[in-house]
PDB file of C-alpha atoms and ligand atoms in Angstrom:
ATOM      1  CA  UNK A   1       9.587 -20.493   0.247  1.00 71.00           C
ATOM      2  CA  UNK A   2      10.011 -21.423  -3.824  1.00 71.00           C
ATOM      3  CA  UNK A   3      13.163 -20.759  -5.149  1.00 71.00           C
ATOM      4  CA  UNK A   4      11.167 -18.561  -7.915  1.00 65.00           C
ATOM      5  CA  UNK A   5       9.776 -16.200  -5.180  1.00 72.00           C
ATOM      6  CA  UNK A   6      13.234 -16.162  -3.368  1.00 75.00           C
ATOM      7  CA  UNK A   7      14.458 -14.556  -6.607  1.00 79.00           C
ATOM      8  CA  UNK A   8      11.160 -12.193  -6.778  1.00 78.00           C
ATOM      9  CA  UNK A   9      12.199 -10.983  -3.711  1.00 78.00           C
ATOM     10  CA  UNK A  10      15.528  -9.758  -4.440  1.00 80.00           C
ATOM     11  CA  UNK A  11      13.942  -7.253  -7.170  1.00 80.00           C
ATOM     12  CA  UNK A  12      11.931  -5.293  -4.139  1.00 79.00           C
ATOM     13  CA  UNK A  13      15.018  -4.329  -3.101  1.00 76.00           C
ATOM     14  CA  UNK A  14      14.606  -0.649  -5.270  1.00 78.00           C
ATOM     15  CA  UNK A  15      10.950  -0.730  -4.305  1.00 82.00           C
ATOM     16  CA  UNK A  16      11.624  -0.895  -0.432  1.00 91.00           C
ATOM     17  CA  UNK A  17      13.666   0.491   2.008  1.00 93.00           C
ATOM     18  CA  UNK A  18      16.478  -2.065   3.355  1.00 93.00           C
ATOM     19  CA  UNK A  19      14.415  -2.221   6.965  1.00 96.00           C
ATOM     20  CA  UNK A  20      10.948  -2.750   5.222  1.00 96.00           C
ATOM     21  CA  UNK A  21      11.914  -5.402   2.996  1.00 95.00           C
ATOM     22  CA  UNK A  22      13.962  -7.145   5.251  1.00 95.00           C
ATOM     23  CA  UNK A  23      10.633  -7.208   7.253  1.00 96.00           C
ATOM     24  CA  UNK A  24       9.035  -8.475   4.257  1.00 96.00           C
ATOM     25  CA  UNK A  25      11.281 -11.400   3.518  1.00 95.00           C
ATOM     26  CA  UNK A  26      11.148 -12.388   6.563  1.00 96.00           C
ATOM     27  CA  UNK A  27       7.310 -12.806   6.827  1.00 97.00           C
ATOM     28  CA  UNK A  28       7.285 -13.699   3.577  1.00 95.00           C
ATOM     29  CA  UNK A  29       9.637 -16.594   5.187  1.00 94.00           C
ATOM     30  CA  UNK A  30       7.192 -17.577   7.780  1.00 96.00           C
ATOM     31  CA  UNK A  31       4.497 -18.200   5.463  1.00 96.00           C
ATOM     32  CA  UNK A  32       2.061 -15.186   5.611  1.00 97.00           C
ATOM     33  CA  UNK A  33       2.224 -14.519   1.955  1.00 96.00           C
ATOM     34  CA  UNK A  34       4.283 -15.717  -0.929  1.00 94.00           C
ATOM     35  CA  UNK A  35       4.711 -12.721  -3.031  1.00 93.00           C
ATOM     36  CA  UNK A  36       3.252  -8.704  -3.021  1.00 95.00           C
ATOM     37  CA  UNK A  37       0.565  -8.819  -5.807  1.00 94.00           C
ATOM     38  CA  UNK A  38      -0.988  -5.777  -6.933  1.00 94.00           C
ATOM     39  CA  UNK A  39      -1.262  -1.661  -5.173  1.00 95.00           C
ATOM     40  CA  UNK A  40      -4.339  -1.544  -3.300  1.00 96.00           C
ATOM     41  CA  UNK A  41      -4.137   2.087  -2.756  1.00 95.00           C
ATOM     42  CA  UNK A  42      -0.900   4.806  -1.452  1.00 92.00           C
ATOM     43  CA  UNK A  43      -2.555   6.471   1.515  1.00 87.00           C
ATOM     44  CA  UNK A  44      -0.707   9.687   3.401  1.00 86.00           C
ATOM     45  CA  UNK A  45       0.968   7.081   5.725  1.00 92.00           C
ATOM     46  CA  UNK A  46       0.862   3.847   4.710  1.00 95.00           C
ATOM     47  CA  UNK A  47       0.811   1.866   1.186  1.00 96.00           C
ATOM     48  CA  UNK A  48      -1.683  -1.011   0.840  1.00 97.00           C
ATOM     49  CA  UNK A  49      -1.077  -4.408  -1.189  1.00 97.00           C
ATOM     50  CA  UNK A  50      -2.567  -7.400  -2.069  1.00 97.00           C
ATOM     51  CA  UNK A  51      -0.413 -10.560  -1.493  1.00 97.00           C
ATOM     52  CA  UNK A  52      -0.736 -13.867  -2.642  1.00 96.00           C
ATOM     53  CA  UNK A  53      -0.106 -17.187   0.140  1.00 95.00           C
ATOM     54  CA  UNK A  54       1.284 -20.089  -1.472  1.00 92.00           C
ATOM     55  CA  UNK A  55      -2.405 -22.117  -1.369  1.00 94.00           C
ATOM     56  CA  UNK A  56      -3.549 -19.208  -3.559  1.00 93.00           C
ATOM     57  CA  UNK A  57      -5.953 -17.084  -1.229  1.00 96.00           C
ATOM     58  CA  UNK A  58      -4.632 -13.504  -0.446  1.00 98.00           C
ATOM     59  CA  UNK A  59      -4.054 -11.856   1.720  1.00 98.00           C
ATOM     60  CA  UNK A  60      -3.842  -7.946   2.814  1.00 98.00           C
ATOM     61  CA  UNK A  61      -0.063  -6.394   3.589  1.00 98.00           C
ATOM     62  CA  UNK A  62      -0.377  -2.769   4.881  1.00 98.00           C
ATOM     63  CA  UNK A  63       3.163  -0.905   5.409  1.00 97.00           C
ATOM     64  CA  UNK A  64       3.621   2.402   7.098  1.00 97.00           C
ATOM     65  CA  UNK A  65       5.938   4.254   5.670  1.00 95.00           C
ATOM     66  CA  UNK A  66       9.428   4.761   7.575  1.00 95.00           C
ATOM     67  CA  UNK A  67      10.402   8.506   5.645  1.00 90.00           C
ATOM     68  CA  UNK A  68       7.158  10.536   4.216  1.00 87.00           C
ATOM     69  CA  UNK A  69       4.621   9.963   6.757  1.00 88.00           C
ATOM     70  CA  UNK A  70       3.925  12.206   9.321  1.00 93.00           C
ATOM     71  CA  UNK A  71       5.113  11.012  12.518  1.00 92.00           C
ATOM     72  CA  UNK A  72       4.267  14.634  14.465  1.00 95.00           C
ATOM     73  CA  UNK A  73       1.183  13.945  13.485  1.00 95.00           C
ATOM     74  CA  UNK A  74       0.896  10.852  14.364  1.00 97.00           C
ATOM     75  CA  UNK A  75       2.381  11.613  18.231  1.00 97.00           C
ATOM     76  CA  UNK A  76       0.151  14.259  18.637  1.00 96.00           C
ATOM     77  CA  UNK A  77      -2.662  11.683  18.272  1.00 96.00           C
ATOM     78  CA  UNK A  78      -1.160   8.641  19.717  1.00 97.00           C
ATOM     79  CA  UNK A  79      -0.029  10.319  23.180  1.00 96.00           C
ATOM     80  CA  UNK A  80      -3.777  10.877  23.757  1.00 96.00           C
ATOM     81  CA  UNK A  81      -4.579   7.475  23.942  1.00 98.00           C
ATOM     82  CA  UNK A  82      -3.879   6.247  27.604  1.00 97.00           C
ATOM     83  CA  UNK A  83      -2.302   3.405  26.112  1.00 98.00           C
ATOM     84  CA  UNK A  84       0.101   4.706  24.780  1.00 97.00           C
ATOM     85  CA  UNK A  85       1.243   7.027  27.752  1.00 94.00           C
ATOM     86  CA  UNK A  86       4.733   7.790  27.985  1.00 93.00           C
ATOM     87  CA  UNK A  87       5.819   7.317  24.783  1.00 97.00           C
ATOM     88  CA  UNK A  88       8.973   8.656  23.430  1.00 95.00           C
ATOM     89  CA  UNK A  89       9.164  11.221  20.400  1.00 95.00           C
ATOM     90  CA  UNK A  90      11.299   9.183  18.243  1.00 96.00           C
ATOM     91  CA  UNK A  91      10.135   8.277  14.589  1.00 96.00           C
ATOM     92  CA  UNK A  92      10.902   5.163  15.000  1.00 96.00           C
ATOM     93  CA  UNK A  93       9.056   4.003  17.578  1.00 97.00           C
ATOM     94  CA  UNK A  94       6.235   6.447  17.261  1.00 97.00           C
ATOM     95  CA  UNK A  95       5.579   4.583  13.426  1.00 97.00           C
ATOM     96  CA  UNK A  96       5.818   1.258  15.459  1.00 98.00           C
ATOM     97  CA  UNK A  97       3.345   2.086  18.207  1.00 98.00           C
ATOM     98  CA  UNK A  98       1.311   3.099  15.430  1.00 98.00           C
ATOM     99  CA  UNK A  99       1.190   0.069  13.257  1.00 98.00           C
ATOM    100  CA  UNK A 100       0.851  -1.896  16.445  1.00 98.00           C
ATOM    101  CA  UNK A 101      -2.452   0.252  17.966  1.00 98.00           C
ATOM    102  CA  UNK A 102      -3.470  -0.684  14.618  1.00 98.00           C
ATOM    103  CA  UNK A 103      -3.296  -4.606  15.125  1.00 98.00           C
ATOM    104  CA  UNK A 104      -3.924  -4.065  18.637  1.00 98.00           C
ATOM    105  CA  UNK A 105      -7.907  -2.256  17.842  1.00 98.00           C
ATOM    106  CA  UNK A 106      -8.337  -4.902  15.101  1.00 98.00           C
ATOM    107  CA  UNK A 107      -8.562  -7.557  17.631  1.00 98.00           C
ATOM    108  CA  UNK A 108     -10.438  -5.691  20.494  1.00 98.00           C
ATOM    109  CA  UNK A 109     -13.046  -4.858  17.529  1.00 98.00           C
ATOM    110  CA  UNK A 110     -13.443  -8.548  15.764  1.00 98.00           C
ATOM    111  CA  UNK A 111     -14.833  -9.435  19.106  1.00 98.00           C
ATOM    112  CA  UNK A 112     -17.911  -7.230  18.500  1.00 98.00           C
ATOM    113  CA  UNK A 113     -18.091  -6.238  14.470  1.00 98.00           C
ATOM    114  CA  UNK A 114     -17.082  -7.472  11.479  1.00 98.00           C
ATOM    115  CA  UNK A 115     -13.320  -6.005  10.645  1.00 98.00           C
ATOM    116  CA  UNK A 116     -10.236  -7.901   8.740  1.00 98.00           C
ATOM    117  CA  UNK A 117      -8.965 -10.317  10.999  1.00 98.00           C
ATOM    118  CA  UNK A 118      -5.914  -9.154  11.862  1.00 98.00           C
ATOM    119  CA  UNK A 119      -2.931 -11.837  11.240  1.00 98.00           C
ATOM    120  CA  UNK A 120       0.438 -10.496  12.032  1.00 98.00           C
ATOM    121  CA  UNK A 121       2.153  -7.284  13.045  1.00 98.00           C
ATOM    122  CA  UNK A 122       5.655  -6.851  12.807  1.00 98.00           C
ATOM    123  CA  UNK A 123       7.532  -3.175  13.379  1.00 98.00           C
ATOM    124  CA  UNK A 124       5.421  -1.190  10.814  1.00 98.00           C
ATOM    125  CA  UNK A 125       3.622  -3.970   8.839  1.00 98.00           C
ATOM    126  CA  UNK A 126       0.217  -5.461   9.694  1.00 98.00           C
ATOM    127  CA  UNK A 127      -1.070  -8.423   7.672  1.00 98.00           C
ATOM    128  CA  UNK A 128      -4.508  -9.167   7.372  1.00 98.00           C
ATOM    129  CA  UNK A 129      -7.629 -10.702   5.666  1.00 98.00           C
ATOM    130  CA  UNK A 130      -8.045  -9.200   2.788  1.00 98.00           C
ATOM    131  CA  UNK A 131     -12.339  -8.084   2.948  1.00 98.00           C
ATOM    132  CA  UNK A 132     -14.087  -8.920  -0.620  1.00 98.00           C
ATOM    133  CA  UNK A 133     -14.526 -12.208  -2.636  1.00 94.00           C
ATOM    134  CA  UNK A 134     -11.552 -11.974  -4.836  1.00 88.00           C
ATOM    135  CA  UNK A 135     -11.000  -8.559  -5.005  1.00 94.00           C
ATOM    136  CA  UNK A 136     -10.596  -6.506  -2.684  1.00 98.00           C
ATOM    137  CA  UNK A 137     -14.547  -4.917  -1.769  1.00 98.00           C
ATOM    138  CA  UNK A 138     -15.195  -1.314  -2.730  1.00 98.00           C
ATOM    139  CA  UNK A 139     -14.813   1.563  -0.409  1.00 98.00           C
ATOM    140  CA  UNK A 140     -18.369   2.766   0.735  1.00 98.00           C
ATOM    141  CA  UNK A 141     -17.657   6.033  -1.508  1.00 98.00           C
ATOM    142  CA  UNK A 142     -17.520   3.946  -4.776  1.00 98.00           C
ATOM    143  CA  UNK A 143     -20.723   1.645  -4.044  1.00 98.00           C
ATOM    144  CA  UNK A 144     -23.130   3.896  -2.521  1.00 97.00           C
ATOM    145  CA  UNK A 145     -25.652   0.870  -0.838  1.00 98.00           C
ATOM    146  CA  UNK A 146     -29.261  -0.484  -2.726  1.00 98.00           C
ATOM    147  CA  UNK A 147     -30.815  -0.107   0.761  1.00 98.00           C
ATOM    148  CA  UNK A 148     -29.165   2.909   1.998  1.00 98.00           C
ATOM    149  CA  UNK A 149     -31.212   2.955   5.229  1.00 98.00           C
ATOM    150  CA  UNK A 150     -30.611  -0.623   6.035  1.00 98.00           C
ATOM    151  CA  UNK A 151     -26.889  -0.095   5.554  1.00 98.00           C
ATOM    152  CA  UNK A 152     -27.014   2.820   7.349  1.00 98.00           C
ATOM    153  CA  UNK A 153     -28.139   1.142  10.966  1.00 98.00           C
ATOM    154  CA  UNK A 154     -25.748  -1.724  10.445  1.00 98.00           C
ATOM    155  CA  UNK A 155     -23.143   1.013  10.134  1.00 98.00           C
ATOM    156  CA  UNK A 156     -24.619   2.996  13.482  1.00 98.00           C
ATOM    157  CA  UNK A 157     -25.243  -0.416  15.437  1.00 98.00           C
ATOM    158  CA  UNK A 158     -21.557  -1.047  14.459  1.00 98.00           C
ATOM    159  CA  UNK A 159     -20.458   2.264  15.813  1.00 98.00           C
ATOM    160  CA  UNK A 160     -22.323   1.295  19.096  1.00 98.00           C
ATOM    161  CA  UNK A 161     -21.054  -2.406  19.598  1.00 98.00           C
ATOM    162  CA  UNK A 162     -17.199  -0.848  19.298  1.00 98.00           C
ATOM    163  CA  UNK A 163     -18.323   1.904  21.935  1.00 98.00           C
ATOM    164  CA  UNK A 164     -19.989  -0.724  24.256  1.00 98.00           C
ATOM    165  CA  UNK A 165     -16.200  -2.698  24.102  1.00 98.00           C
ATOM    166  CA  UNK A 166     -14.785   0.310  24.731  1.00 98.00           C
ATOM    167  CA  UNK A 167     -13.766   1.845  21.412  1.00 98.00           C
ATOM    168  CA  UNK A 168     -14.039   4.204  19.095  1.00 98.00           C
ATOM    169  CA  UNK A 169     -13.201   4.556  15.718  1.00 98.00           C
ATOM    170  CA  UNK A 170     -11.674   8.400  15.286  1.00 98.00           C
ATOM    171  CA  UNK A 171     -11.541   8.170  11.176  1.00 98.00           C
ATOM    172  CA  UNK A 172     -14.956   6.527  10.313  1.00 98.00           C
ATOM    173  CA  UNK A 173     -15.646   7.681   6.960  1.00 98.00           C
ATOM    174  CA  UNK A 174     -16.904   6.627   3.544  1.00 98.00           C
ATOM    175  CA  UNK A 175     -13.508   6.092   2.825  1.00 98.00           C
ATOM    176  CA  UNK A 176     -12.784   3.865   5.876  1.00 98.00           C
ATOM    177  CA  UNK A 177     -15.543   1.707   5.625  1.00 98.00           C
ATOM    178  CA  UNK A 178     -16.046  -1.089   2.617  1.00 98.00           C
ATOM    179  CA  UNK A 179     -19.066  -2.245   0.993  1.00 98.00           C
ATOM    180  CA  UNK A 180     -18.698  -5.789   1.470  1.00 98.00           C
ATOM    181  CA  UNK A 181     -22.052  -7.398  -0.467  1.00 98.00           C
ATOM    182  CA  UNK A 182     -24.316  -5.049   0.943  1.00 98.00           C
ATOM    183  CA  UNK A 183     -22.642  -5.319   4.697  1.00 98.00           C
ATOM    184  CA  UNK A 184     -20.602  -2.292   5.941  1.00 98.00           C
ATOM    185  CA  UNK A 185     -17.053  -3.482   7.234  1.00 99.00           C
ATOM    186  CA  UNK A 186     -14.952  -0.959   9.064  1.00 99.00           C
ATOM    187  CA  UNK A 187     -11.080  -0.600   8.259  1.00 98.00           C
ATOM    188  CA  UNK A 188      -8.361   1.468   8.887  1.00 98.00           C
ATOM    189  CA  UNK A 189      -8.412   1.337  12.761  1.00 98.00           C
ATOM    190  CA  UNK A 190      -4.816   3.034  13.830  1.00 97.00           C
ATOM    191  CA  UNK A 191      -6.265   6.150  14.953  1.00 97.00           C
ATOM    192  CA  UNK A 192      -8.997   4.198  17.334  1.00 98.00           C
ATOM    193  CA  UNK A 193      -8.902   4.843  20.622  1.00 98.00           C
ATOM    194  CA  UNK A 194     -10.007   3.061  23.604  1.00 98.00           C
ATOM    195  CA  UNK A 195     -13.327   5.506  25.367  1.00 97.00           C
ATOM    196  CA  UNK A 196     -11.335   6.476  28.737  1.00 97.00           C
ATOM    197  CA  UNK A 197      -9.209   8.805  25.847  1.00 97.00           C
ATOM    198  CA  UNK A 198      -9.899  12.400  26.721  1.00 97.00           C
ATOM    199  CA  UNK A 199     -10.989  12.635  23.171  1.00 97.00           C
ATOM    200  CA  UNK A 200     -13.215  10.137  22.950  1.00 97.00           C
ATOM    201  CA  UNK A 201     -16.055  11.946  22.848  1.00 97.00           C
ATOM    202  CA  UNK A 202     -15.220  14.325  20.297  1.00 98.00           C
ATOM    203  CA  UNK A 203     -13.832  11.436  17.861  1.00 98.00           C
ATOM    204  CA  UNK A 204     -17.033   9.996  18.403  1.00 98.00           C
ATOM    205  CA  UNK A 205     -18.889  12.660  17.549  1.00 98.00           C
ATOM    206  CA  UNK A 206     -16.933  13.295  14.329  1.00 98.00           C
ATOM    207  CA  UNK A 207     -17.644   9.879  13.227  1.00 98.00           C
ATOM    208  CA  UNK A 208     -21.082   9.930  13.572  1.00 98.00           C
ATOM    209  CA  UNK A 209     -20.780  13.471  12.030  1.00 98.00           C
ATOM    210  CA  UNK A 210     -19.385  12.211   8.918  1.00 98.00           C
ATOM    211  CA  UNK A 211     -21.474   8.878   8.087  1.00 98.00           C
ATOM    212  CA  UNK A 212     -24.713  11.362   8.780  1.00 98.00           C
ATOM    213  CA  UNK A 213     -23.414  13.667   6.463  1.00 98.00           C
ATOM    214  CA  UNK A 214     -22.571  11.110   3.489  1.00 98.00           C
ATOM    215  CA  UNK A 215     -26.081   9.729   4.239  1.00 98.00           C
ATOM    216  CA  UNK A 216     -27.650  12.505   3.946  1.00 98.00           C
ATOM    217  CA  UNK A 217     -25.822  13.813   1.097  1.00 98.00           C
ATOM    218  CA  UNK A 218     -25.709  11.262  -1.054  1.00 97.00           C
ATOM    219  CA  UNK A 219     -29.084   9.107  -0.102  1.00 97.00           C
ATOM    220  CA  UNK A 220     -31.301  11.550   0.481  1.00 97.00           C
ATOM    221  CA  UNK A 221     -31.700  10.832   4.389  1.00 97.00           C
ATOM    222  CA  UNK A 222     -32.417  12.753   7.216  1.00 97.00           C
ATOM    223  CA  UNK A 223     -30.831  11.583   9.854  1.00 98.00           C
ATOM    224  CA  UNK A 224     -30.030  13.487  12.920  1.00 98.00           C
ATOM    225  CA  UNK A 225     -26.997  13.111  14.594  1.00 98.00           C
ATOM    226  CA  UNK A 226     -27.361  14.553  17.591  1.00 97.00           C
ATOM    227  CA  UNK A 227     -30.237  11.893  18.686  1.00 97.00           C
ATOM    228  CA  UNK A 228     -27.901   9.411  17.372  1.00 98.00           C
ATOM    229  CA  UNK A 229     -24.973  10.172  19.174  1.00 98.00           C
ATOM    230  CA  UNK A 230     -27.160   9.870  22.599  1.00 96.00           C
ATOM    231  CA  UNK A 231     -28.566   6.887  21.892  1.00 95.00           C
ATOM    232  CA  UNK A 232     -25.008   5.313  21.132  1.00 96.00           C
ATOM    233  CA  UNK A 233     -23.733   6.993  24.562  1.00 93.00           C
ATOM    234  CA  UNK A 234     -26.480   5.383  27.058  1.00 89.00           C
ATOM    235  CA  UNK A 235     -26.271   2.137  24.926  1.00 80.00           C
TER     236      UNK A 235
HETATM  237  N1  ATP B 301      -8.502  -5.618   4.680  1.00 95.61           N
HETATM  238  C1  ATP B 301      -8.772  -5.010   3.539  1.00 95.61           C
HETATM  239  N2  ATP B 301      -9.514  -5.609   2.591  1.00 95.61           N
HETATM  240  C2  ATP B 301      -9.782  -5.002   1.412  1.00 95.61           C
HETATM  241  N3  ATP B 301      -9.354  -3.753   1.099  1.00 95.61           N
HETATM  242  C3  ATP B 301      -8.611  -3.096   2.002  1.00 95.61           C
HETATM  243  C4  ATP B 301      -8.285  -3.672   3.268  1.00 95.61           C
HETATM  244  N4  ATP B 301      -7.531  -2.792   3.950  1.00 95.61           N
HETATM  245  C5  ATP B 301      -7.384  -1.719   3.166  1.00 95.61           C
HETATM  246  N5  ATP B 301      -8.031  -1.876   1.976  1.00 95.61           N
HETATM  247  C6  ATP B 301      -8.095  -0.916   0.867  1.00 95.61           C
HETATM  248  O1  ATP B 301      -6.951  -0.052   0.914  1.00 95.61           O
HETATM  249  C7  ATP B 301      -7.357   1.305   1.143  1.00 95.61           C
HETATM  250  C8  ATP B 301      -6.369   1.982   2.084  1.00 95.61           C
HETATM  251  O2  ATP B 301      -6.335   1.281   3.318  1.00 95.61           O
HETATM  252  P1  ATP B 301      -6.448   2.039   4.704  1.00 95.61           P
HETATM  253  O3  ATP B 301      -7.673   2.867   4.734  1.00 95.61           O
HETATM  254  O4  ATP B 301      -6.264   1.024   5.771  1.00 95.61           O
HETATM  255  O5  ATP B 301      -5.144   2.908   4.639  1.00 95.61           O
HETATM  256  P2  ATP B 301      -4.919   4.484   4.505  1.00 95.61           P
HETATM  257  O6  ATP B 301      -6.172   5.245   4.394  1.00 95.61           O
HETATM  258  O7  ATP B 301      -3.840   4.691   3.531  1.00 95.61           O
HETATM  259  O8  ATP B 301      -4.336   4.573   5.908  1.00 95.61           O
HETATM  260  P3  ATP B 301      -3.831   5.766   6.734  1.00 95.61           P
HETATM  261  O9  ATP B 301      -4.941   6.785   6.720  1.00 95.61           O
HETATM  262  O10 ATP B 301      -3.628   5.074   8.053  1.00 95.61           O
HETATM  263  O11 ATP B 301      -2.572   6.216   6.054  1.00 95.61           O
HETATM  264  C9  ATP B 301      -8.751   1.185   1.725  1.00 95.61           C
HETATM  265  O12 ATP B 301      -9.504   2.347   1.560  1.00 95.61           O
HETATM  266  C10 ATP B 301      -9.308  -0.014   0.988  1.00 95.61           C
HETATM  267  O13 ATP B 301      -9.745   0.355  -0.298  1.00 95.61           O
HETATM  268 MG1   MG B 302      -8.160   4.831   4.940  1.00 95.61          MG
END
């Protein structure tokens, strides 16, 4: 690393907690970014940045928070998932497991669907490819589609590739999913869950609920999602 960005790095110190930066510098170390560029957005758990690598591409740094996020919350969702089984009540490692199911559903679903490739995970930090040709792409609430109908069956065929692999999303929203040039790409996978999840189903359903809904609502559509949701299930 540059002796100019080792400096940088000692003025994060106020910005992060000890544990978290330390993190930081250390992938920093290894290569996965030079230096933390701009606030992509401070969600209710986790903060989002852009980061620059030394060749000058970016990159994506996502870091759950370790105080202020709601780990019962988080439990109450994660112990559901039947990997996750048997997983002890401690902030800590609750925040961990989280991060990691995060990394973990980013790779099952870039087998199937177009997501950020996932690059590193480390305690509560993921890295990854930062979606959008230099900055980042819009959220689907911000760029409502030219062909809402066209986008709309990429976003449903999407819905059914991830169910087919044996996943499903659990926060799919116009908020979760980016406008990427006209192509839907899903993000913001922690709270997926693999099908055999006793609340699969539901999740499902309140996915398909809410991209109907914004559809409707905001492009004049009429799509029905109860014939949609049956079609995904015997897909
Ligand atoms: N890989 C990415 N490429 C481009 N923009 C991204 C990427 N990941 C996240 N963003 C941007 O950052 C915002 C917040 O990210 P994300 O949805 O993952 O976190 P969040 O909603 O704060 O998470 P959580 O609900 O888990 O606390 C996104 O809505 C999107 O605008
Ligand atoms: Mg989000």
């Amino acid at each position: 690393m540059a002796k100019i960005a080792r400096e940088k790095w000692k003025t994060y110190n106020n910005v992060f907690d000890q544990f978290t930066h330390r993190n930081l510098f250390k992938l920093a170390s290894e290569g996965f970014f030079e230096d933390l560029k701009s606030t992509v957005a401070l969600g209710k758990e986790a903060n989002v940045f852009t980061a620059a690598k030394e060749d000058g591409s970016e990159v994506i740094v996502k870091i759950y928070r370790l105080e202020n996020c709601n780990f019962n919350k988080m439990f109450d969702y994660i112990k559901q998932d039947p990997r996750y089984e048997g997983l002890n009540k401690k902030r800590r490692e609750i925040i961990f497991a989280w991060t990691q199911r995060e990394f973990r559903n980013l790779l099952k679903a870039r087998e199937v669907i177009r997501v950020p490739t996932p690059l590193k995970c480390k305690d509560n930090i993921v890295v990854m490819e930062l979606i959008g040709d230099v900055d980042p792409a819009p959220e689907l609430k911000d760029a409502v589609p030219a062909n809402p109908k066209k986008f709309f069956d990429e976003v449903i065929k999407n819905i059914k590739k991830l169910y087919k692999a044996g996943l499903v999303h659990g926060d799919l929203s116009h908020f979760n999913i980016l406008n990427n040039n006209e192509h839907p790409v899903f993000i913001d996978f922690s709270q997926a869950t693999t099908t055999d999840n006793a609340e699969a189903e539901d999740l499902l359903k309140r996915d398909v609920g809410n991209i109907v809904n914004f559809f409707n609502k905001r492009c004049g559509m009429k799509a029905d999602p109860e014939s949609i949701i049956s079609k995904i299930r015997k897909s």
